[in-house]
XYZ file of C-alpha atoms in Angstrom:
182
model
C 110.166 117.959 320.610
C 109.836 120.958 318.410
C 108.503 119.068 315.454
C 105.894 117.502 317.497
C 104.628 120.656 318.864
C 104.367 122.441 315.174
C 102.476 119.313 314.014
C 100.047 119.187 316.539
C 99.616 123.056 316.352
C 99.352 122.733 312.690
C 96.787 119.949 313.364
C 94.986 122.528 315.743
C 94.618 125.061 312.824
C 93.626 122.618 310.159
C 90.834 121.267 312.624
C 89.592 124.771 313.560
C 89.491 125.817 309.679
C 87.146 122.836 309.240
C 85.130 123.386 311.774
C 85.193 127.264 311.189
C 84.165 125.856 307.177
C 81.769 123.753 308.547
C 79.812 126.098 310.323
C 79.647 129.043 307.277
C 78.403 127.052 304.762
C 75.564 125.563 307.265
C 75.189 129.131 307.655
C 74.707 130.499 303.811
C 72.763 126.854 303.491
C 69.827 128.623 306.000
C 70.588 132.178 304.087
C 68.494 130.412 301.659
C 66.461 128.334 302.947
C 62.790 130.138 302.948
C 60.341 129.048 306.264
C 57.475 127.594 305.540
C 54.736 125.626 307.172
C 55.278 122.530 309.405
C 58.640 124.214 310.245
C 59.395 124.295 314.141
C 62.085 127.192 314.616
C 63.002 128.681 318.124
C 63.532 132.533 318.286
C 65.621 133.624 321.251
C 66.120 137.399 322.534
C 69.119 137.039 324.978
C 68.554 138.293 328.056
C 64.783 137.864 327.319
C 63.089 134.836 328.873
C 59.543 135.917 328.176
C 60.403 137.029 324.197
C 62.384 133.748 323.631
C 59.694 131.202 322.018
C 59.770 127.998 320.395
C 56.706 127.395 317.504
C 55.646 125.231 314.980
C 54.495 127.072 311.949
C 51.083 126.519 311.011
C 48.870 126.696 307.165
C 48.885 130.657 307.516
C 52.871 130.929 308.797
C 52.052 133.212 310.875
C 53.542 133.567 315.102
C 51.829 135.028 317.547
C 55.005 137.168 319.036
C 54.873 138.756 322.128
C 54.701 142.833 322.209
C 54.494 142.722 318.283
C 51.183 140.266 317.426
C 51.389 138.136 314.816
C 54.366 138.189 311.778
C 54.237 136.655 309.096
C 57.124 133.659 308.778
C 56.689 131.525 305.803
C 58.155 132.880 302.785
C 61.247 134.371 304.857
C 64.776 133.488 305.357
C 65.701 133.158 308.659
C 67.824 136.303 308.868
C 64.920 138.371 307.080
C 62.613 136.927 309.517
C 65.528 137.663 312.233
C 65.906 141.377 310.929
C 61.792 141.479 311.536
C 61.746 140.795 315.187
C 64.990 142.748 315.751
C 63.495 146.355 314.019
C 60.370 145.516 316.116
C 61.632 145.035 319.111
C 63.688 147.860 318.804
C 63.093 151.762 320.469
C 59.848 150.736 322.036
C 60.737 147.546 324.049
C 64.374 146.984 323.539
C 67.310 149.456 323.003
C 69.104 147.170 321.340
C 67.406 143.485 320.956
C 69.890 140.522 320.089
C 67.605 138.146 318.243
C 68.435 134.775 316.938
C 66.057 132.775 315.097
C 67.250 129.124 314.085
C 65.616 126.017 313.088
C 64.873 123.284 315.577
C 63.049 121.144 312.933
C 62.680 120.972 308.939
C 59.294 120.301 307.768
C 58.768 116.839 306.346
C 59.504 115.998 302.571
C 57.420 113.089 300.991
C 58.262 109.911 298.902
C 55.762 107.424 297.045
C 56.217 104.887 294.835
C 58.362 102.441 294.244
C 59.849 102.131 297.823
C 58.911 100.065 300.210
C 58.148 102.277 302.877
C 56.039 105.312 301.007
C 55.374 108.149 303.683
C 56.537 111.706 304.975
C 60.046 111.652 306.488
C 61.579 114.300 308.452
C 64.577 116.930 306.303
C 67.837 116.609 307.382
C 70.323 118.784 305.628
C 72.329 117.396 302.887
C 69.682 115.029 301.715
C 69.842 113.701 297.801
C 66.789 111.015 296.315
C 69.029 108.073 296.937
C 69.413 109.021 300.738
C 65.400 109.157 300.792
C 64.827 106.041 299.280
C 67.144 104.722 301.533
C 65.330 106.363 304.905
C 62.191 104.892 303.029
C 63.444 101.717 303.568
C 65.206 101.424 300.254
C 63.760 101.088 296.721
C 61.152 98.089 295.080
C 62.896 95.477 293.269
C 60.857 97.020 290.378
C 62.157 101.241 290.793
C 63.363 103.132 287.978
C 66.268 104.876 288.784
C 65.717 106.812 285.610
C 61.774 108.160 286.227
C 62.393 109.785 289.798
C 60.024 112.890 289.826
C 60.290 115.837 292.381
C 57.433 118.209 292.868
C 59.466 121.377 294.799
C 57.468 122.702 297.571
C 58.711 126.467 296.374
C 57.305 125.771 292.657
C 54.197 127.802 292.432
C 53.441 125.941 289.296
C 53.776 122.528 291.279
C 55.379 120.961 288.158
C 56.626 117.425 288.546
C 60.469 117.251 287.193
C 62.380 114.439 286.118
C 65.574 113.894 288.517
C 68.727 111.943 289.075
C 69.076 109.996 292.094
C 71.847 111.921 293.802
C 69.771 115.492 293.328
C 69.462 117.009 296.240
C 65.847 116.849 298.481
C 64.210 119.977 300.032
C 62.240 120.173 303.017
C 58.841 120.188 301.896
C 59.172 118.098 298.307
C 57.012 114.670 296.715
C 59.463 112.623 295.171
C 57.896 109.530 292.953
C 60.034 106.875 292.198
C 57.614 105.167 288.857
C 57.972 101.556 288.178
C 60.872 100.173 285.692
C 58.742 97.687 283.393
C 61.945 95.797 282.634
């Protein structure tokens, strides 16, 4: 009876560290991430129905906020955009403002080419070329795995690059798959 009880506490622990894992690295994953236009993120003042907003950021990345006009988004992490509201809010409105801002929806990356359905797909996290392709319905009989292009939507040069299939996709991207001529 013992035995079973330290396994399934031991179990317990091992599931909790996972999900504990889980969570921090989809945490330092958004620590990164900068906002940018055609993101929809929800910021939320607990305890603050009229300050907590939902918004889908437009060309100029800017949110009309209530109390402080409009801030400037795109270009920010979410914490640095999080730290924003909070120092605003705070003295004037709030004494001490618990803000949250979070993503409720990546902007779109893009894929042409040599798939066979070519469009603008919505991010999820953890998303490489092949998993594109394959939300694109899956690459031509005639796709070079070997001339995949990305154009990063955070290169101010917008220089295409040549990529592996498994590299990892960001919200935002063009991937071009070319055409394999044998």
């Amino acid at each position: 009876m013992k035995t079973t009880t330290v396994n399934t506490l031991v179990q317990y622990i091992i599931w909790l560290c996972l999900i504990v894992f889980s969570f921090s690295s989809i945490v330092h994953a958004n620590d990164n991430y900068k906002l940018g236009s055609g993101d929809t993120i929800k910021i939320t003042v607990f305890g603050q129905e009229d300050l907590s907003i939902e918004v889908l950021l437009n060309d100029s990345g800017k949110v009309d906020y209530p109390f402080l006009g409009q801030l400037q988004a795109t270009g920010k992490t979410l914490t640095q955009f999080q730290q924003q509201i909070h120092t605003g809010l705070k003295g004037d409105y709030l004494i001490n403002p618990n803000v949250s801002v979070s993503i409720v929806e990546y902007r779109p990356f893009f894929i042409d080419g040599e798939v066979n359905k070519p469009g603008g797909y919505p991010f999820q996290p953890g998303l490489s070329v092949n998993k594109a392709a394959a939300l694109a319905g899956g690459y031509t009989e005639r796709a070079s795995l070997t001339k995949i292009f990305i154009i990063r939507s955070n290169d101010p040069e917008q220089k295409s690059v040549n990529v592996h299939a498994n590299t990892s996709v960001m919200p935002g991207d063009i991937i071009t798959v070319k055409q394999s001529y044998f």
